[in-house]
Amino acid sequence: MEKEKIDKKDHILDVAEKVFSELGFDGASTRMISGEAGVNMAMLNYYFGSKEGLFIAVFERKITSFQDILQNIGNDESMSSWDKMDAYIEIYGNKVVSNNCFQKLLYQEMGMNRRTDISDKLRSILMINVGEVKKILLEGIAKGEFKKDIDVEMAIATIYGTKNFIINTPLMSTPMLGYDIQDEKVMDEQLKPRIKAYMKNLLKAYILN
Amino acid sequence: MEKEKIDKKDHILDVAEKVFSELGFDGASTRMISGEAGVNMAMLNYYFGSKEGLFIAVFERKITSFQDILQNIGNDESMSSWDKMDAYIEIYGNKVVSNNCFQKLLYQEMGMNRRTDISDKLRSILMINVGEVKKILLEGIAKGEFKKDIDVEMAIATIYGTKNFIINTPLMSTPMLGYDIQDEKVMDEQLKPRIKAYMKNLLKAYILN
DNA sequence: CAAAATTAATCAAACGATTGATTGATTATA
DNA sequence: TATAATCAATCAATCGTTTGATTAATTTTG
């Protein structure tokens, strides 16, 4: 049945996402993934063509939801530039914290220099979001709403970097913040509001007049 | 000769550091490293016992220089808290940008969940620096020099995170910043002063009264 | 509607390639 | 000459992938 087939593929992608994010692309073997998913090893190639195809499929499943997060915000004429930044941080904070497993995998792979076809694909997608944030910041500067001497690119690096540090380096962020980053409930109830509030205050202090 | 042997081992470690940081532990093969270093494959095992031994040796070579970066600053009674932060950013910016290859490898490894013996060692060393920065920030708050409602831990995450994003994700940071992150000369002449100036301005706006 | 034909899904087994590591012989050094 | 360094060759293990056979599902046909 078509429905069950999709469910099975989805289940494989769930497992693959988890195993990849824990061990990286090379560290995760097809035997391990198929074993943990409870399917025959050949099924991975049958469904996804290759290990790399499976890897890409993991990303493509999530990609769509990331692409049009900002579309609406950026083009809203009625919002002030700061309200747009505020709205972006809000959405970004929600999306990112609840997809931390995937986020880790994403930026882990972006750090590698090989497989430029995959990395390039991921980069071009992420750069769309970067472009949207940049547009908001530049608009705010042009309207005189933001300071005119802010380092736009660095500010963007701070937004993504602060989040990445917390998500990708739990060995440091967990003892730093005082609660377990891996714990989903803690993430949602404590980290999410905290990182949102902090990010808004930090940016407010740096970019607002 | 003892001297040449050390030089050769050092050369292997240089190459290994570079290849590991580009491809990760699993992605880098011993054949690749030995080939690029211009030595026989068996030499790696002869000198370092195993691939993992080589990996550890890469870290242990650098570890010592990381341990005493901050000691002097923190205990200087004559400096204001902000001057200490300023001095730290200055030193950190220099150290980090010129060791970007190793930094990338370091935080790549910190993100992985396996080989906990290495990761734990690295973490405990890095956490010393974190503790020193935290001390400066708390001191500034206590003295009324800094705002009392700043999120200390998040601010530290921003310092490390912003740097890491630029260093570890050159595929994004290079097009964002408009110049090649991999280029050593560019790093030194353009990125280093820029990241220092930005970091100081950002923190000044967020923590200073 | 039921039997036959076709397609899709699943599996155990094996493939060639590559991995990290080791060997025993050879060369250089002290 | 004895010790250290270097090498080509080879090891077993694991990798991702493919195969050919088998079962399940779907479609076609009489």
Coordinates of C-alpha atoms (C1' of nucleotides) in Angstrom, one line a residue:
Chain A
M1 CA 0.0 0.0 0.0
E2 CA 1.1 3.5 -0.8
K3 CA 0.4 4.8 2.7
E4 CA 2.5 2.2 4.4
K5 CA 5.3 2.6 2.0
I6 CA 5.5 6.2 2.8
D7 CA 5.4 5.5 6.5
K8 CA 8.2 3.0 6.1
K9 CA 10.4 5.4 4.1
D10 CA 9.6 8.1 6.7
H11 CA 10.6 5.8 9.5
I12 CA 13.9 5.0 7.8
L13 CA 14.5 8.8 7.4
D14 CA 13.7 9.3 11.1
V15 CA 16.3 6.7 12.1
A16 CA 18.8 7.9 9.5
E17 CA 18.5 11.5 10.8
K18 CA 19.2 10.4 14.3
V19 CA 22.1 8.1 13.5
F20 CA 23.7 10.5 11.1
S21 CA 23.4 13.4 13.6
E22 CA 25.0 11.2 16.3
L23 CA 27.9 9.7 14.3
G24 CA 28.2 11.9 11.2
F25 CA 28.0 10.8 7.6
D26 CA 31.1 8.6 7.6
G27 CA 30.6 7.3 11.1
A28 CA 27.1 6.0 10.4
S29 CA 27.1 2.7 8.4
T30 CA 24.2 1.6 6.3
R31 CA 24.2 -1.6 8.3
M32 CA 23.7 0.3 11.5
I33 CA 20.9 2.5 10.0
S34 CA 19.0 -0.4 8.4
G35 CA 19.5 -2.5 11.6
E36 CA 18.1 0.2 13.9
A37 CA 15.2 0.8 11.5
G38 CA 14.4 -2.9 11.3
V39 CA 14.6 -3.2 7.6
N40 CA 16.8 -5.1 5.2
M41 CA 20.0 -3.3 4.2
A42 CA 19.2 -3.5 0.6
M43 CA 16.1 -1.5 1.2
L44 CA 18.1 1.7 1.7
N45 CA 19.5 1.4 -1.8
Y46 CA 16.2 0.3 -3.2
Y47 CA 14.4 3.4 -1.8
F48 CA 17.2 6.0 -1.9
G49 CA 19.7 4.7 -4.4
S50 CA 22.7 5.1 -2.2
K51 CA 23.9 6.2 1.2
E52 CA 24.4 9.6 -0.2
G53 CA 20.9 9.6 -1.6
L54 CA 19.6 8.7 1.8
F55 CA 21.6 11.5 3.3
I56 CA 20.2 14.0 0.9
A57 CA 16.7 12.7 1.4
V58 CA 17.0 13.4 5.1
F59 CA 17.6 17.0 4.3
E60 CA 15.1 17.4 1.5
R61 CA 12.3 16.3 3.8
K62 CA 13.0 19.2 6.2
I63 CA 14.1 21.7 3.7
T64 CA 10.8 22.9 2.5
S65 CA 9.6 24.0 5.9
F66 CA 12.7 26.1 6.3
Q67 CA 12.5 27.9 3.0
D68 CA 9.3 29.9 3.5
I69 CA 9.7 30.9 7.1
L70 CA 10.7 34.4 6.3
Q71 CA 8.9 35.1 3.1
N72 CA 5.9 36.5 4.8
I73 CA 7.7 38.6 7.4
G74 CA 10.1 40.3 5.1
N75 CA 7.4 41.6 2.7
D76 CA 5.0 42.8 5.3
E77 CA 4.8 46.6 4.8
S78 CA 2.9 47.3 8.0
M79 CA 5.7 46.1 10.3
S80 CA 8.6 48.1 11.6
S81 CA 12.1 46.7 10.9
W82 CA 12.5 45.8 14.6
D83 CA 9.2 44.0 14.6
K84 CA 10.4 42.0 11.7
M85 CA 13.6 41.1 13.6
D86 CA 11.5 40.3 16.6
A87 CA 9.2 38.1 14.6
Y88 CA 12.1 36.3 13.0
I89 CA 13.8 35.5 16.2
E90 CA 10.5 34.2 17.5
I91 CA 10.0 31.8 14.6
Y92 CA 13.7 30.9 14.3
G93 CA 13.8 30.1 18.0
N94 CA 10.8 27.8 17.8
K95 CA 11.9 26.0 14.7
V96 CA 15.5 25.6 15.7
V97 CA 15.2 24.4 19.2
S98 CA 12.6 21.7 18.4
N99 CA 14.7 20.5 15.4
N100 CA 18.0 20.6 17.2
C101 CA 18.9 17.1 16.2
F102 CA 18.6 18.0 12.6
Q103 CA 20.3 21.4 13.1
K104 CA 23.3 19.6 14.5
L105 CA 23.6 17.3 11.5
L106 CA 23.1 20.2 9.2
Y107 CA 26.0 22.4 10.5
Q108 CA 28.2 19.4 11.1
E109 CA 28.0 18.6 7.4
M110 CA 28.4 22.2 6.4
G111 CA 31.8 22.2 8.2
M112 CA 33.1 19.5 5.9
N113 CA 35.0 20.4 2.8
R114 CA 34.2 17.3 0.6
R115 CA 31.0 16.3 -1.1
T116 CA 30.7 19.8 -2.5
D117 CA 27.5 18.9 -4.3
I118 CA 25.6 18.3 -1.0
S119 CA 27.2 21.1 0.8
D120 CA 26.5 23.5 -2.0
K121 CA 22.9 22.5 -2.0
L122 CA 22.6 23.1 1.7
R123 CA 24.5 26.3 1.6
S124 CA 22.3 27.8 -1.1
I125 CA 19.2 27.0 0.9
L126 CA 20.6 28.5 4.1
M127 CA 21.9 31.6 2.3
I128 CA 18.3 32.4 1.4
N129 CA 17.5 32.8 5.0
V130 CA 20.7 34.8 5.6
G131 CA 19.7 37.1 2.7
E132 CA 16.3 37.7 4.3
V133 CA 17.7 38.7 7.6
K134 CA 20.2 40.9 5.9
K135 CA 17.4 42.6 4.0
I136 CA 15.6 43.4 7.3
L137 CA 18.7 44.8 8.8
L138 CA 19.6 46.9 5.8
E139 CA 16.1 48.2 5.6
G140 CA 16.2 49.2 9.2
I141 CA 19.4 51.1 8.7
A142 CA 18.1 52.8 5.6
K143 CA 14.9 53.9 7.5
G144 CA 17.0 55.3 10.3
E145 CA 15.4 52.8 12.7
F146 CA 18.7 51.0 13.3
K147 CA 22.1 52.4 13.9
K148 CA 23.9 53.1 10.7
D149 CA 27.3 51.7 11.8
I150 CA 26.4 48.2 12.7
D151 CA 28.3 45.2 11.2
V152 CA 25.4 43.5 9.5
E153 CA 27.2 40.3 8.5
M154 CA 28.8 39.8 11.9
A155 CA 25.4 40.3 13.5
I156 CA 24.0 37.5 11.4
A157 CA 27.0 35.4 12.3
T158 CA 26.1 36.0 16.0
I159 CA 22.5 35.0 15.6
Y160 CA 23.4 31.7 13.9
G161 CA 26.6 31.2 15.9
T162 CA 25.1 31.6 19.3
K163 CA 22.4 29.1 18.5
N164 CA 24.9 26.6 16.9
F165 CA 27.2 26.8 19.9
I166 CA 24.4 25.8 22.3
I167 CA 23.0 23.1 20.0
N168 CA 26.2 21.6 18.5
T169 CA 28.4 21.7 21.6
P170 CA 26.2 20.3 24.4
L171 CA 29.3 19.1 26.2
M172 CA 30.0 22.7 26.9
S173 CA 26.6 24.3 26.8
T174 CA 25.0 21.8 29.2
P175 CA 27.4 22.6 32.2
M176 CA 27.4 26.3 31.2
L177 CA 23.7 26.7 31.2
G178 CA 23.1 24.4 34.1
Y179 CA 20.6 22.1 32.4
D180 CA 20.6 19.2 30.0
I181 CA 20.5 20.4 26.4
Q182 CA 19.7 16.9 25.1
D183 CA 16.5 16.8 27.2
E184 CA 13.6 17.7 25.0
K185 CA 11.4 19.0 27.8
V186 CA 14.1 21.3 29.2
M187 CA 14.8 22.6 25.7
D188 CA 11.2 23.6 25.2
E189 CA 10.4 25.0 28.6
Q190 CA 13.6 26.6 29.6
L191 CA 16.1 27.0 26.7
K192 CA 13.6 28.2 24.1
P193 CA 12.2 31.2 26.0
R194 CA 15.6 32.0 27.3
I195 CA 17.4 32.1 24.0
K196 CA 14.6 34.1 22.4
A197 CA 14.6 36.7 25.2
Y198 CA 18.4 36.9 25.2
M199 CA 18.7 37.3 21.4
K200 CA 16.1 40.1 21.4
N201 CA 17.9 42.0 24.2
L202 CA 21.3 41.5 22.6
L203 CA 20.2 42.7 19.2
K204 CA 18.1 45.5 20.7
A205 CA 21.2 46.9 22.5
Y206 CA 23.4 46.6 19.4
I207 CA 21.2 47.7 16.5
L208 CA 18.5 50.0 17.9
N209 CA 19.1 53.7 18.3
Chain B
M1 CA 68.9 12.6 14.3
E2 CA 66.7 13.5 17.2
K3 CA 66.0 16.9 15.7
E4 CA 64.9 15.7 12.3
K5 CA 62.8 13.1 13.9
I6 CA 60.9 15.7 15.9
D7 CA 60.6 17.8 12.8
K8 CA 59.2 14.9 10.8
K9 CA 56.7 14.0 13.6
D10 CA 55.7 17.7 13.7
H11 CA 55.2 17.8 10.0
I12 CA 53.0 14.7 10.1
L13 CA 51.0 16.4 12.9
D14 CA 50.6 19.5 10.9
V15 CA 49.3 17.6 7.9
A16 CA 47.1 15.4 10.1
E17 CA 45.6 18.5 11.8
K18 CA 44.7 20.0 8.4
V19 CA 43.3 16.8 6.9
F20 CA 41.3 15.9 10.0
S21 CA 39.8 19.4 10.2
E22 CA 38.8 19.3 6.6
L23 CA 37.4 15.7 6.5
G24 CA 36.7 14.7 10.0
F25 CA 38.2 11.7 11.9
D26 CA 36.4 9.1 9.8
G27 CA 36.6 10.9 6.5
A28 CA 40.4 11.3 6.7
S29 CA 42.2 8.0 5.9
T30 CA 45.7 7.1 7.0
R31 CA 46.7 6.7 3.4
M32 CA 45.6 10.2 2.6
I33 CA 47.5 11.7 5.6
S34 CA 50.7 9.8 5.0
G35 CA 50.5 10.5 1.3
E36 CA 50.1 14.3 1.8
A37 CA 52.8 14.3 4.4
G38 CA 55.1 12.4 2.0
V39 CA 55.9 9.5 4.4
N40 CA 55.2 5.8 4.3
M41 CA 51.9 4.8 5.7
A42 CA 53.5 2.5 8.3
M43 CA 55.2 5.5 9.8
L44 CA 52.0 6.8 11.3
N45 CA 51.6 3.6 13.3
Y46 CA 55.3 3.5 14.0
Y47 CA 55.2 7.0 15.6
F48 CA 51.7 7.3 17.0
G49 CA 50.6 3.7 17.4
S50 CA 47.3 4.1 15.7
K51 CA 45.0 6.5 13.8
E52 CA 43.4 7.4 17.1
G53 CA 46.8 7.9 18.6
L54 CA 47.7 10.3 15.9
F55 CA 44.4 12.1 16.4
I56 CA 45.1 12.5 20.1
A57 CA 48.6 13.6 19.5
V58 CA 47.3 16.4 17.3
F59 CA 45.3 17.7 20.2
E60 CA 48.0 17.1 22.9
R61 CA 50.5 19.2 21.0
K62 CA 48.2 22.2 21.2
I63 CA 46.6 21.7 24.5
T64 CA 49.4 23.1 26.6
S65 CA 49.3 26.5 24.9
F66 CA 45.6 26.8 25.6
Q67 CA 45.8 26.3 29.3
D68 CA 47.2 29.7 30.4
I69 CA 45.7 32.2 28.1
L70 CA 43.7 34.1 30.7
Q71 CA 45.4 33.6 34.0
N72 CA 47.1 37.0 34.1
I73 CA 44.2 39.2 33.0
G74 CA 41.6 38.0 35.5
N75 CA 43.7 38.6 38.6
D76 CA 44.9 42.1 37.6
E77 CA 43.5 44.4 40.3
S78 CA 44.3 47.6 38.5
M79 CA 42.1 46.9 35.5
S80 CA 38.4 47.7 35.2
S81 CA 36.1 44.8 34.3
W82 CA 35.5 46.2 30.9
D83 CA 39.2 46.6 30.3
K84 CA 39.6 42.9 31.2
M85 CA 36.9 42.0 28.7
D86 CA 38.6 44.1 26.1
A87 CA 41.9 42.5 26.8
Y88 CA 40.4 39.0 26.6
I89 CA 38.7 39.7 23.3
E90 CA 42.1 41.0 22.0
I91 CA 44.0 37.9 23.1
Y92 CA 41.2 35.5 22.1
G93 CA 40.9 37.1 18.7
N94 CA 44.6 36.7 18.0
K95 CA 44.9 33.2 19.2
V96 CA 41.8 31.9 17.6
V97 CA 42.1 33.4 14.1
S98 CA 45.6 32.2 13.7
N99 CA 44.8 28.7 14.9
N100 CA 41.5 28.5 12.9
C101 CA 42.4 25.1 11.4
F102 CA 42.8 23.6 14.9
Q103 CA 39.8 25.4 16.2
K104 CA 37.7 23.9 13.6
L105 CA 38.9 20.4 14.4
L106 CA 38.4 21.1 18.1
Y107 CA 34.8 22.0 17.9
Q108 CA 34.1 19.4 15.3
E109 CA 35.3 16.8 17.8
M110 CA 33.4 18.4 20.6
G111 CA 30.2 18.0 18.7
M112 CA 30.6 14.3 18.3
N113 CA 29.2 11.9 20.9
R114 CA 31.8 9.2 20.8
R115 CA 35.4 9.0 22.1
T116 CA 34.3 10.6 25.3
D117 CA 37.7 10.3 26.9
I118 CA 39.1 12.9 24.5
S119 CA 36.1 15.1 24.5
D120 CA 36.0 15.2 28.3
K121 CA 39.6 16.2 28.4
L122 CA 39.1 19.0 25.8
R123 CA 35.9 20.1 27.5
S124 CA 37.6 20.5 30.9
I125 CA 40.3 22.6 29.4
L126 CA 37.9 24.8 27.5
M127 CA 35.7 25.2 30.5
I128 CA 38.6 26.8 32.4
N129 CA 38.5 29.7 29.9
V130 CA 34.7 29.8 30.1
G131 CA 35.0 30.1 33.9
E132 CA 37.5 33.0 33.6
V133 CA 35.3 35.0 31.3
K134 CA 32.3 34.3 33.6
K135 CA 34.3 35.6 36.5
I136 CA 35.1 38.8 34.7
L137 CA 31.4 39.3 33.8
L138 CA 30.2 38.6 37.3
E139 CA 32.8 40.9 38.8
G140 CA 31.6 43.7 36.5
I141 CA 28.0 43.2 37.5
A142 CA 28.9 43.1 41.2
K143 CA 30.9 46.3 40.9
G144 CA 28.0 48.0 39.1
E145 CA 30.1 48.4 36.0
F146 CA 28.0 46.1 33.9
K147 CA 24.2 45.9 33.7
K148 CA 22.8 43.6 36.4
D149 CA 20.3 41.9 34.2
I150 CA 22.6 40.5 31.5
D151 CA 22.5 36.8 30.7
V152 CA 26.1 35.8 31.5
E153 CA 26.1 32.3 30.1
M154 CA 24.4 33.3 26.9
A155 CA 26.8 36.2 26.4
I156 CA 29.7 33.7 26.6
A157 CA 27.9 31.4 24.1
T158 CA 27.8 34.4 21.8
I159 CA 31.5 35.1 22.1
Y160 CA 32.4 31.5 21.3
G161 CA 29.5 30.9 18.9
T162 CA 30.1 33.9 16.7
K163 CA 33.7 32.9 16.2
N164 CA 32.9 29.3 15.6
F165 CA 30.3 30.1 13.0
I166 CA 32.8 32.1 11.0
I167 CA 35.6 29.5 11.4
N168 CA 33.7 26.3 11.2
T169 CA 31.2 27.2 8.4
P170 CA 33.4 28.9 5.8
L171 CA 31.0 27.8 3.1
M172 CA 28.5 30.3 4.6
S173 CA 30.8 32.9 6.2
T174 CA 33.0 33.3 3.1
P175 CA 30.1 34.5 0.8
M176 CA 28.6 36.4 3.8
L177 CA 31.6 38.4 4.7
G178 CA 32.8 38.8 1.1
Y179 CA 36.3 37.4 1.4
D180 CA 37.9 34.0 1.7
I181 CA 38.0 32.7 5.2
Q182 CA 40.5 30.0 4.3
D183 CA 43.0 32.6 3.1
E184 CA 45.5 33.2 5.8
K185 CA 46.5 36.7 4.8
V186 CA 42.9 37.8 4.6
M187 CA 42.2 36.3 7.9
D188 CA 45.0 38.2 9.6
E189 CA 44.6 41.6 7.9
Q190 CA 40.8 41.8 7.5
L191 CA 38.9 39.3 9.6
K192 CA 41.0 39.6 12.8
P193 CA 40.5 43.3 13.3
R194 CA 36.9 43.2 12.2
I195 CA 35.9 40.4 14.5
K196 CA 37.7 42.1 17.4
A197 CA 36.0 45.5 16.8
Y198 CA 32.6 43.9 16.3
M199 CA 32.9 41.8 19.4
K200 CA 33.8 44.8 21.5
N201 CA 31.0 46.9 20.2
L202 CA 28.5 44.2 20.6
L203 CA 29.4 43.4 24.2
K204 CA 29.8 47.1 25.0
A205 CA 26.2 47.7 23.9
Y206 CA 24.9 44.7 25.7
I207 CA 26.7 44.7 29.1
L208 CA 27.8 48.3 29.7
N209 CA 25.6 50.7 31.6
Chain C
dC1 C1' -15.1 -12.8 -10.6
dA2 C1' -11.1 -15.7 -10.7
dA3 C1' -6.9 -17.0 -12.9
dA4 C1' -2.9 -15.4 -15.0
dA5 C1' 0.6 -12.0 -15.8
dT6 C1' 3.0 -8.2 -14.2
dT7 C1' 5.1 -5.2 -11.0
dA8 C1' 6.8 -4.0 -6.4
dA9 C1' 8.9 -5.2 -2.1
dT10 C1' 11.9 -7.9 0.6
dC11 C1' 15.6 -10.9 1.7
dA12 C1' 20.2 -13.6 2.4
dA13 C1' 24.4 -13.8 0.3
dA14 C1' 28.1 -12.2 -1.8
dC15 C1' 30.8 -8.5 -4.4
dG16 C1' 34.9 -5.5 -5.1
dA17 C1' 36.9 -1.8 -2.8
dT18 C1' 38.8 0.5 1.0
dT19 C1' 39.9 0.7 5.7
dG20 C1' 43.5 0.6 9.7
dA21 C1' 47.1 -2.2 10.9
dT22 C1' 51.0 -5.5 10.7
dT23 C1' 54.7 -8.0 8.8
dG24 C1' 59.5 -9.0 7.4
dA25 C1' 62.9 -7.3 4.6
dT26 C1' 65.9 -3.3 3.6
dT27 C1' 68.3 0.9 4.4
dA28 C1' 70.4 4.5 7.3
dT29 C1' 72.4 5.9 11.5
dA30 C1' 75.2 5.9 15.6
Chain D
dT1 C1' 77.5 -4.1 14.3
dA2 C1' 73.5 -3.0 16.6
dT3 C1' 69.6 0.0 16.7
dA4 C1' 66.3 2.9 14.6
dA5 C1' 63.9 4.2 10.5
dT6 C1' 61.7 3.2 6.3
dC7 C1' 59.5 0.6 2.9
dA8 C1' 56.5 -2.6 -0.2
dA9 C1' 53.4 -6.1 0.5
dT10 C1' 49.8 -8.0 2.8
dC11 C1' 46.4 -8.9 6.6
dA12 C1' 41.6 -9.3 8.3
dA13 C1' 37.7 -6.4 8.8
dT14 C1' 34.4 -3.4 7.3
dC15 C1' 32.5 -0.6 4.0
dG16 C1' 28.6 0.5 0.4
dT17 C1' 26.5 -1.8 -3.1
dT18 C1' 24.7 -5.5 -6.1
dT19 C1' 22.8 -9.7 -7.2
dG20 C1' 19.3 -13.3 -8.0
dA21 C1' 15.8 -15.6 -5.8
dT22 C1' 11.4 -15.3 -3.2
dT23 C1' 7.2 -13.3 -1.6
dA24 C1' 3.5 -9.9 -1.7
dA25 C1' 0.6 -6.7 -4.1
dT26 C1' -1.5 -5.0 -8.2
dT27 C1' -3.2 -5.2 -12.8
dT28 C1' -4.7 -7.5 -16.8
dT29 C1' -7.2 -10.9 -19.0
dG30 C1' -10.6 -14.5 -20.2

